[in-house]
Amino acid sequence: MKNRYHEDNLVDYVGEASQVEPKETFKYLSKLIAKDHPDDAPRRLVDIGCACGDFLALIGREHPNVLLTGMDYQNEYIHEVSERVPAATA
């Protein structure tokens, strides 16, 4: 049985413009990554509850050597991550 609330929520969330202007929390975490890991050595980041991958997209743009993995229990979100952030494993 499909959950109508979930479908409406997915449409609203996917339609947000957060990839255009990332959330302040995401920007702060990106700065922490740059500060704590200034070298270009590959690193791994796993975003549990990644939703549509907005955080992964930001990290992928600002830290291209980070290996990205997104996890979410909603298959629709994982599909969005795969489309928005091709470099991420979802």
PDB file of N, CA and C in Angstrom:
ATOM      1  N   MET A   1       0.833  -1.178   0.000  1.00  0.00           N
ATOM      2  CA  MET A   1       0.000   0.000   0.000  1.00  0.00           C
ATOM      3  C   MET A   1       0.883   1.247   0.000  1.00  0.00           C
ATOM      4  N   LYS A   2       0.621   2.155  -0.886  1.00  0.00           N
ATOM      5  CA  LYS A   2       1.414   3.379  -0.961  1.00  0.00           C
ATOM      6  C   LYS A   2       0.955   4.376   0.095  1.00  0.00           C
ATOM      7  N   ASN A   3       1.898   5.090   0.606  1.00  0.00           N
ATOM      8  CA  ASN A   3       1.636   6.091   1.622  1.00  0.00           C
ATOM      9  C   ASN A   3       1.527   7.451   0.931  1.00  0.00           C
ATOM     10  N   ARG A   4       0.334   8.013   0.893  1.00  0.00           N
ATOM     11  CA  ARG A   4       0.101   9.293   0.198  1.00  0.00           C
ATOM     12  C   ARG A   4       0.927  10.414   0.821  1.00  0.00           C
ATOM     13  N   TYR A   5       1.034  10.420   2.150  1.00  0.00           N
ATOM     14  CA  TYR A   5       1.843  11.450   2.812  1.00  0.00           C
ATOM     15  C   TYR A   5       3.280  11.364   2.333  1.00  0.00           C
ATOM     16  N   HIS A   6       3.811  10.158   2.242  1.00  0.00           N
ATOM     17  CA  HIS A   6       5.195   9.991   1.790  1.00  0.00           C
ATOM     18  C   HIS A   6       5.363  10.518   0.368  1.00  0.00           C
ATOM     19  N   GLU A   7       4.421  10.205  -0.515  1.00  0.00           N
ATOM     20  CA  GLU A   7       4.526  10.662  -1.903  1.00  0.00           C
ATOM     21  C   GLU A   7       4.521  12.181  -1.986  1.00  0.00           C
ATOM     22  N   ASP A   8       3.636  12.835  -1.234  1.00  0.00           N
ATOM     23  CA  ASP A   8       3.587  14.299  -1.233  1.00  0.00           C
ATOM     24  C   ASP A   8       4.867  14.881  -0.660  1.00  0.00           C
ATOM     25  N   ASN A   9       5.356  14.279   0.395  1.00  0.00           N
ATOM     26  CA  ASN A   9       6.584  14.750   1.039  1.00  0.00           C
ATOM     27  C   ASN A   9       7.769  14.614   0.087  1.00  0.00           C
ATOM     28  N   LEU A  10       7.840  13.513  -0.630  1.00  0.00           N
ATOM     29  CA  LEU A  10       8.924  13.299  -1.586  1.00  0.00           C
ATOM     30  C   LEU A  10       8.899  14.377  -2.662  1.00  0.00           C
ATOM     31  N   VAL A  11       7.736  14.659  -3.210  1.00  0.00           N
ATOM     32  CA  VAL A  11       7.620  15.681  -4.251  1.00  0.00           C
ATOM     33  C   VAL A  11       8.071  17.035  -3.708  1.00  0.00           C
ATOM     34  N   ASP A  12       7.633  17.380  -2.497  1.00  0.00           N
ATOM     35  CA  ASP A  12       8.041  18.652  -1.889  1.00  0.00           C
ATOM     36  C   ASP A  12       9.535  18.690  -1.663  1.00  0.00           C
ATOM     37  N   TYR A  13      10.093  17.613  -1.119  1.00  0.00           N
ATOM     38  CA  TYR A  13      11.511  17.604  -0.785  1.00  0.00           C
ATOM     39  C   TYR A  13      12.377  17.646  -2.037  1.00  0.00           C
ATOM     40  N   VAL A  14      12.022  16.856  -3.025  1.00  0.00           N
ATOM     41  CA  VAL A  14      12.792  16.830  -4.270  1.00  0.00           C
ATOM     42  C   VAL A  14      12.726  18.182  -4.961  1.00  0.00           C
ATOM     43  N   GLY A  15      11.613  18.895  -4.813  1.00  0.00           N
ATOM     44  CA  GLY A  15      11.446  20.177  -5.464  1.00  0.00           C
ATOM     45  C   GLY A  15      12.166  21.330  -4.790  1.00  0.00           C
ATOM     46  N   GLU A  16      12.707  21.124  -3.581  1.00  0.00           N
ATOM     47  CA  GLU A  16      13.418  22.202  -2.898  1.00  0.00           C
ATOM     48  C   GLU A  16      14.664  22.592  -3.676  1.00  0.00           C
ATOM     49  N   ALA A  17      15.081  23.829  -3.522  1.00  0.00           N
ATOM     50  CA  ALA A  17      16.231  24.349  -4.270  1.00  0.00           C
ATOM     51  C   ALA A  17      17.510  24.276  -3.448  1.00  0.00           C
ATOM     52  N   SER A  18      17.645  23.290  -2.589  1.00  0.00           N
ATOM     53  CA  SER A  18      18.811  23.259  -1.706  1.00  0.00           C
ATOM     54  C   SER A  18      20.106  22.961  -2.454  1.00  0.00           C
ATOM     55  N   GLN A  19      20.022  22.349  -3.641  1.00  0.00           N
ATOM     56  CA  GLN A  19      21.259  22.156  -4.392  1.00  0.00           C
ATOM     57  C   GLN A  19      21.755  23.478  -4.959  1.00  0.00           C
ATOM     58  N   VAL A  20      20.873  24.396  -5.209  1.00  0.00           N
ATOM     59  CA  VAL A  20      21.263  25.712  -5.696  1.00  0.00           C
ATOM     60  C   VAL A  20      21.906  26.490  -4.554  1.00  0.00           C
ATOM     61  N   GLU A  21      21.269  26.498  -3.411  1.00  0.00           N
ATOM     62  CA  GLU A  21      21.802  27.161  -2.221  1.00  0.00           C
ATOM     63  C   GLU A  21      21.789  26.147  -1.075  1.00  0.00           C
ATOM     64  N   PRO A  22      22.943  25.531  -0.799  1.00  0.00           N
ATOM     65  CA  PRO A  22      22.996  24.488   0.232  1.00  0.00           C
ATOM     66  C   PRO A  22      22.603  25.008   1.615  1.00  0.00           C
ATOM     67  N   LYS A  23      22.094  24.105   2.417  1.00  0.00           N
ATOM     68  CA  LYS A  23      21.735  24.427   3.792  1.00  0.00           C
ATOM     69  C   LYS A  23      22.978  24.876   4.551  1.00  0.00           C
ATOM     70  N   GLU A  24      22.789  25.759   5.506  1.00  0.00           N
ATOM     71  CA  GLU A  24      23.911  26.281   6.293  1.00  0.00           C
ATOM     72  C   GLU A  24      24.658  25.168   7.020  1.00  0.00           C
ATOM     73  N   THR A  25      23.930  24.190   7.504  1.00  0.00           N
ATOM     74  CA  THR A  25      24.566  23.056   8.188  1.00  0.00           C
ATOM     75  C   THR A  25      25.516  22.324   7.246  1.00  0.00           C
ATOM     76  N   PHE A  26      25.087  22.132   5.998  1.00  0.00           N
ATOM     77  CA  PHE A  26      25.922  21.445   5.021  1.00  0.00           C
ATOM     78  C   PHE A  26      27.194  22.248   4.737  1.00  0.00           C
ATOM     79  N   LYS A  27      27.044  23.569   4.615  1.00  0.00           N
ATOM     80  CA  LYS A  27      28.212  24.427   4.365  1.00  0.00           C
ATOM     81  C   LYS A  27      29.201  24.338   5.535  1.00  0.00           C
ATOM     82  N   TYR A  28      28.670  24.361   6.749  1.00  0.00           N
ATOM     83  CA  TYR A  28      29.514  24.270   7.945  1.00  0.00           C
ATOM     84  C   TYR A  28      30.279  22.943   7.969  1.00  0.00           C
ATOM     85  N   LEU A  29      29.595  21.848   7.695  1.00  0.00           N
ATOM     86  CA  LEU A  29      30.258  20.543   7.692  1.00  0.00           C
ATOM     87  C   LEU A  29      31.321  20.458   6.601  1.00  0.00           C
ATOM     88  N   SER A  30      31.067  21.077   5.457  1.00  0.00           N
ATOM     89  CA  SER A  30      32.058  21.095   4.390  1.00  0.00           C
ATOM     90  C   SER A  30      33.321  21.844   4.828  1.00  0.00           C
ATOM     91  N   LYS A  31      33.120  22.945   5.541  1.00  0.00           N
ATOM     92  CA  LYS A  31      34.278  23.693   6.066  1.00  0.00           C
ATOM     93  C   LYS A  31      35.056  22.865   7.079  1.00  0.00           C
ATOM     94  N   LEU A  32      34.355  22.104   7.910  1.00  0.00           N
ATOM     95  CA  LEU A  32      35.041  21.236   8.874  1.00  0.00           C
ATOM     96  C   LEU A  32      35.874  20.169   8.167  1.00  0.00           C
ATOM     97  N   ILE A  33      35.333  19.615   7.104  1.00  0.00           N
ATOM     98  CA  ILE A  33      36.078  18.613   6.340  1.00  0.00           C
ATOM     99  C   ILE A  33      37.351  19.232   5.778  1.00  0.00           C
ATOM    100  N   ALA A  34      37.244  20.422   5.216  1.00  0.00           N
ATOM    101  CA  ALA A  34      38.411  21.103   4.647  1.00  0.00           C
ATOM    102  C   ALA A  34      39.438  21.417   5.734  1.00  0.00           C
ATOM    103  N   LYS A  35      38.977  21.827   6.888  1.00  0.00           N
ATOM    104  CA  LYS A  35      39.874  22.193   7.984  1.00  0.00           C
ATOM    105  C   LYS A  35      40.577  20.967   8.570  1.00  0.00           C
ATOM    106  N   ASP A  36      39.808  19.917   8.808  1.00  0.00           N
ATOM    107  CA  ASP A  36      40.356  18.727   9.465  1.00  0.00           C
ATOM    108  C   ASP A  36      41.107  17.805   8.524  1.00  0.00           C
ATOM    109  N   HIS A  37      40.877  17.933   7.231  1.00  0.00           N
ATOM    110  CA  HIS A  37      41.514  17.064   6.239  1.00  0.00           C
ATOM    111  C   HIS A  37      41.999  17.905   5.058  1.00  0.00           C
ATOM    112  N   PRO A  38      43.020  18.745   5.273  1.00  0.00           N
ATOM    113  CA  PRO A  38      43.435  19.667   4.214  1.00  0.00           C
ATOM    114  C   PRO A  38      44.162  19.007   3.040  1.00  0.00           C
ATOM    115  N   ASP A  39      44.675  17.798   3.226  1.00  0.00           N
ATOM    116  CA  ASP A  39      45.415  17.171   2.131  1.00  0.00           C
ATOM    117  C   ASP A  39      44.448  16.626   1.085  1.00  0.00           C
ATOM    118  N   ASP A  40      44.999  16.184  -0.022  1.00  0.00           N
ATOM    119  CA  ASP A  40      44.178  15.672  -1.113  1.00  0.00           C
ATOM    120  C   ASP A  40      44.009  14.158  -1.067  1.00  0.00           C
ATOM    121  N   ALA A  41      44.368  13.546   0.062  1.00  0.00           N
ATOM    122  CA  ALA A  41      44.238  12.092   0.171  1.00  0.00           C
ATOM    123  C   ALA A  41      42.765  11.694   0.094  1.00  0.00           C
ATOM    124  N   PRO A  42      42.485  10.592  -0.580  1.00  0.00           N
ATOM    125  CA  PRO A  42      41.090  10.148  -0.657  1.00  0.00           C
ATOM    126  C   PRO A  42      40.534   9.858   0.734  1.00  0.00           C
ATOM    127  N   ARG A  43      39.288  10.225   0.923  1.00  0.00           N
ATOM    128  CA  ARG A  43      38.584   9.957   2.170  1.00  0.00           C
ATOM    129  C   ARG A  43      37.210   9.408   1.808  1.00  0.00           C
ATOM    130  N   ARG A  44      36.533   8.858   2.792  1.00  0.00           N
ATOM    131  CA  ARG A  44      35.199   8.303   2.563  1.00  0.00           C
ATOM    132  C   ARG A  44      34.199   9.006   3.465  1.00  0.00           C
ATOM    133  N   LEU A  45      33.027   9.313   2.901  1.00  0.00           N
ATOM    134  CA  LEU A  45      31.943   9.902   3.663  1.00  0.00           C
ATOM    135  C   LEU A  45      30.680   9.097   3.389  1.00  0.00           C
ATOM    136  N   VAL A  46      30.019   8.655   4.457  1.00  0.00           N
ATOM    137  CA  VAL A  46      28.756   7.942   4.339  1.00  0.00           C
ATOM    138  C   VAL A  46      27.674   8.822   4.938  1.00  0.00           C
ATOM    139  N   ASP A  47      26.677   9.151   4.141  1.00  0.00           N
ATOM    140  CA  ASP A  47      25.550   9.957   4.592  1.00  0.00           C
ATOM    141  C   ASP A  47      24.368   9.015   4.819  1.00  0.00           C
ATOM    142  N   ILE A  48      24.100   8.722   6.093  1.00  0.00           N
ATOM    143  CA  ILE A  48      22.995   7.838   6.454  1.00  0.00           C
ATOM    144  C   ILE A  48      21.741   8.702   6.593  1.00  0.00           C
ATOM    145  N   GLY A  49      20.738   8.365   5.822  1.00  0.00           N
ATOM    146  CA  GLY A  49      19.542   9.206   5.759  1.00  0.00           C
ATOM    147  C   GLY A  49      19.766  10.348   4.785  1.00  0.00           C
ATOM    148  N   CYS A  50      20.373  10.027   3.648  1.00  0.00           N
ATOM    149  CA  CYS A  50      20.823  11.038   2.690  1.00  0.00           C
ATOM    150  C   CYS A  50      19.696  11.737   1.949  1.00  0.00           C
ATOM    151  N   ALA A  51      18.489  11.216   2.040  1.00  0.00           N
ATOM    152  CA  ALA A  51      17.349  11.778   1.292  1.00  0.00           C
ATOM    153  C   ALA A  51      17.733  11.889  -0.178  1.00  0.00           C
ATOM    154  N   CYS A  52      17.654  13.065  -0.748  1.00  0.00           N
ATOM    155  CA  CYS A  52      17.915  13.238  -2.186  1.00  0.00           C
ATOM    156  C   CYS A  52      19.378  13.518  -2.516  1.00  0.00           C
ATOM    157  N   GLY A  53      20.240  13.520  -1.521  1.00  0.00           N
ATOM    158  CA  GLY A  53      21.669  13.653  -1.774  1.00  0.00           C
ATOM    159  C   GLY A  53      22.204  15.061  -1.842  1.00  0.00           C
ATOM    160  N   ASP A  54      21.491  16.030  -1.293  1.00  0.00           N
ATOM    161  CA  ASP A  54      21.967  17.415  -1.359  1.00  0.00           C
ATOM    162  C   ASP A  54      23.322  17.591  -0.670  1.00  0.00           C
ATOM    163  N   PHE A  55      23.487  16.967   0.493  1.00  0.00           N
ATOM    164  CA  PHE A  55      24.766  17.066   1.200  1.00  0.00           C
ATOM    165  C   PHE A  55      25.872  16.383   0.400  1.00  0.00           C
ATOM    166  N   LEU A  56      25.573  15.226  -0.156  1.00  0.00           N
ATOM    167  CA  LEU A  56      26.563  14.515  -0.974  1.00  0.00           C
ATOM    168  C   LEU A  56      26.961  15.340  -2.197  1.00  0.00           C
ATOM    169  N   ALA A  57      25.992  16.017  -2.802  1.00  0.00           N
ATOM    170  CA  ALA A  57      26.286  16.847  -3.976  1.00  0.00           C
ATOM    171  C   ALA A  57      27.242  17.972  -3.611  1.00  0.00           C
ATOM    172  N   LEU A  58      26.993  18.630  -2.480  1.00  0.00           N
ATOM    173  CA  LEU A  58      27.874  19.721  -2.041  1.00  0.00           C
ATOM    174  C   LEU A  58      29.276  19.204  -1.760  1.00  0.00           C
ATOM    175  N   ILE A  59      29.376  18.124  -1.028  1.00  0.00           N
ATOM    176  CA  ILE A  59      30.698  17.577  -0.694  1.00  0.00           C
ATOM    177  C   ILE A  59      31.412  17.129  -1.968  1.00  0.00           C
ATOM    178  N   GLY A  60      30.688  16.530  -2.893  1.00  0.00           N
ATOM    179  CA  GLY A  60      31.289  16.113  -4.163  1.00  0.00           C
ATOM    180  C   GLY A  60      31.856  17.278  -4.956  1.00  0.00           C
ATOM    181  N   ARG A  61      31.166  18.419  -4.929  1.00  0.00           N
ATOM    182  CA  ARG A  61      31.652  19.609  -5.641  1.00  0.00           C
ATOM    183  C   ARG A  61      32.862  20.219  -4.939  1.00  0.00           C
ATOM    184  N   GLU A  62      32.803  20.325  -3.619  1.00  0.00           N
ATOM    185  CA  GLU A  62      33.846  21.031  -2.881  1.00  0.00           C
ATOM    186  C   GLU A  62      35.035  20.150  -2.491  1.00  0.00           C
ATOM    187  N   HIS A  63      34.832  18.841  -2.463  1.00  0.00           N
ATOM    188  CA  HIS A  63      35.889  17.915  -2.062  1.00  0.00           C
ATOM    189  C   HIS A  63      35.876  16.713  -3.014  1.00  0.00           C
ATOM    190  N   PRO A  64      36.376  16.895  -4.226  1.00  0.00           N
ATOM    191  CA  PRO A  64      36.252  15.840  -5.239  1.00  0.00           C
ATOM    192  C   PRO A  64      36.982  14.542  -4.910  1.00  0.00           C
ATOM    193  N   ASN A  65      37.931  14.550  -3.967  1.00  0.00           N
ATOM    194  CA  ASN A  65      38.646  13.322  -3.612  1.00  0.00           C
ATOM    195  C   ASN A  65      37.928  12.484  -2.559  1.00  0.00           C
ATOM    196  N   VAL A  66      36.808  12.963  -2.062  1.00  0.00           N
ATOM    197  CA  VAL A  66      36.052  12.211  -1.060  1.00  0.00           C
ATOM    198  C   VAL A  66      35.183  11.169  -1.773  1.00  0.00           C
ATOM    199  N   LEU A  67      35.289   9.930  -1.330  1.00  0.00           N
ATOM    200  CA  LEU A  67      34.457   8.858  -1.861  1.00  0.00           C
ATOM    201  C   LEU A  67      33.113   8.922  -1.146  1.00  0.00           C
ATOM    202  N   LEU A  68      32.044   9.047  -1.884  1.00  0.00           N
ATOM    203  CA  LEU A  68      30.728   9.309  -1.320  1.00  0.00           C
ATOM    204  C   LEU A  68      29.814   8.089  -1.371  1.00  0.00           C
ATOM    205  N   THR A  69      29.101   7.863  -0.270  1.00  0.00           N
ATOM    206  CA  THR A  69      28.089   6.812  -0.202  1.00  0.00           C
ATOM    207  C   THR A  69      26.852   7.391   0.464  1.00  0.00           C
ATOM    208  N   GLY A  70      25.708   7.179  -0.136  1.00  0.00           N
ATOM    209  CA  GLY A  70      24.447   7.637   0.437  1.00  0.00           C
ATOM    210  C   GLY A  70      23.557   6.457   0.768  1.00  0.00           C
ATOM    211  N   MET A  71      22.921   6.520   1.929  1.00  0.00           N
ATOM    212  CA  MET A  71      22.006   5.463   2.359  1.00  0.00           C
ATOM    213  C   MET A  71      20.692   6.096   2.816  1.00  0.00           C
ATOM    214  N   ASP A  72      19.584   5.518   2.389  1.00  0.00           N
ATOM    215  CA  ASP A  72      18.275   5.964   2.846  1.00  0.00           C
ATOM    216  C   ASP A  72      17.317   4.791   2.713  1.00  0.00           C
ATOM    217  N   TYR A  73      16.308   4.744   3.559  1.00  0.00           N
ATOM    218  CA  TYR A  73      15.372   3.622   3.500  1.00  0.00           C
ATOM    219  C   TYR A  73      14.316   3.793   2.414  1.00  0.00           C
ATOM    220  N   GLN A  74      14.219   4.956   1.831  1.00  0.00           N
ATOM    221  CA  GLN A  74      13.252   5.206   0.758  1.00  0.00           C
ATOM    222  C   GLN A  74      13.931   5.042  -0.605  1.00  0.00           C
ATOM    223  N   ASN A  75      13.470   4.080  -1.368  1.00  0.00           N
ATOM    224  CA  ASN A  75      14.060   3.830  -2.686  1.00  0.00           C
ATOM    225  C   ASN A  75      13.971   5.039  -3.601  1.00  0.00           C
ATOM    226  N   GLU A  76      12.905   5.832  -3.461  1.00  0.00           N
ATOM    227  CA  GLU A  76      12.751   7.007  -4.313  1.00  0.00           C
ATOM    228  C   GLU A  76      13.886   8.003  -4.081  1.00  0.00           C
ATOM    229  N   TYR A  77      14.296   8.152  -2.840  1.00  0.00           N
ATOM    230  CA  TYR A  77      15.399   9.056  -2.527  1.00  0.00           C
ATOM    231  C   TYR A  77      16.710   8.524  -3.114  1.00  0.00           C
ATOM    232  N   ILE A  78      16.923   7.240  -2.986  1.00  0.00           N
ATOM    233  CA  ILE A  78      18.150   6.645  -3.532  1.00  0.00           C
ATOM    234  C   ILE A  78      18.199   6.859  -5.047  1.00  0.00           C
ATOM    235  N   HIS A  79      17.074   6.730  -5.700  1.00  0.00           N
ATOM    236  CA  HIS A  79      17.012   6.991  -7.147  1.00  0.00           C
ATOM    237  C   HIS A  79      17.421   8.438  -7.434  1.00  0.00           C
ATOM    238  N   GLU A  80      16.932   9.377  -6.640  1.00  0.00           N
ATOM    239  CA  GLU A  80      17.293  10.789  -6.809  1.00  0.00           C
ATOM    240  C   GLU A  80      18.790  11.001  -6.611  1.00  0.00           C
ATOM    241  N   VAL A  81      19.372  10.355  -5.602  1.00  0.00           N
ATOM    242  CA  VAL A  81      20.814  10.472  -5.364  1.00  0.00           C
ATOM    243  C   VAL A  81      21.571   9.996  -6.588  1.00  0.00           C
ATOM    244  N   SER A  82      21.182   8.877  -7.131  1.00  0.00           N
ATOM    245  CA  SER A  82      21.872   8.332  -8.305  1.00  0.00           C
ATOM    246  C   SER A  82      21.841   9.297  -9.483  1.00  0.00           C
ATOM    247  N   GLU A  83      20.739  10.020  -9.637  1.00  0.00           N
ATOM    248  CA  GLU A  83      20.631  10.979 -10.739  1.00  0.00           C
ATOM    249  C   GLU A  83      21.383  12.275 -10.439  1.00  0.00           C
ATOM    250  N   ARG A  84      21.270  12.780  -9.211  1.00  0.00           N
ATOM    251  CA  ARG A  84      21.867  14.068  -8.853  1.00  0.00           C
ATOM    252  C   ARG A  84      23.363  13.994  -8.603  1.00  0.00           C
ATOM    253  N   VAL A  85      23.816  12.874  -8.066  1.00  0.00           N
ATOM    254  CA  VAL A  85      25.217  12.738  -7.672  1.00  0.00           C
ATOM    255  C   VAL A  85      25.766  11.432  -8.252  1.00  0.00           C
ATOM    256  N   PRO A  86      26.050  11.404  -9.553  1.00  0.00           N
ATOM    257  CA  PRO A  86      26.499  10.165 -10.190  1.00  0.00           C
ATOM    258  C   PRO A  86      27.762   9.570  -9.574  1.00  0.00           C
ATOM    259  N   ALA A  87      28.603  10.401  -8.962  1.00  0.00           N
ATOM    260  CA  ALA A  87      29.839   9.891  -8.367  1.00  0.00           C
ATOM    261  C   ALA A  87      29.600   9.162  -7.057  1.00  0.00           C
ATOM    262  N   ALA A  88      28.413   9.301  -6.487  1.00  0.00           N
ATOM    263  CA  ALA A  88      28.110   8.672  -5.200  1.00  0.00           C
ATOM    264  C   ALA A  88      27.597   7.248  -5.411  1.00  0.00           C
ATOM    265  N   THR A  89      27.928   6.400  -4.470  1.00  0.00           N
ATOM    266  CA  THR A  89      27.368   5.069  -4.404  1.00  0.00           C
ATOM    267  C   THR A  89      26.137   5.158  -3.531  1.00  0.00           C
ATOM    268  N   ALA A  90      25.005   4.747  -4.042  1.00  0.00           N
ATOM    269  CA  ALA A  90      23.766   4.839  -3.242  1.00  0.00           C
ATOM    270  C   ALA A  90      23.129   3.469  -3.116  1.00  0.00           C
TER     271      ALA A  90
END
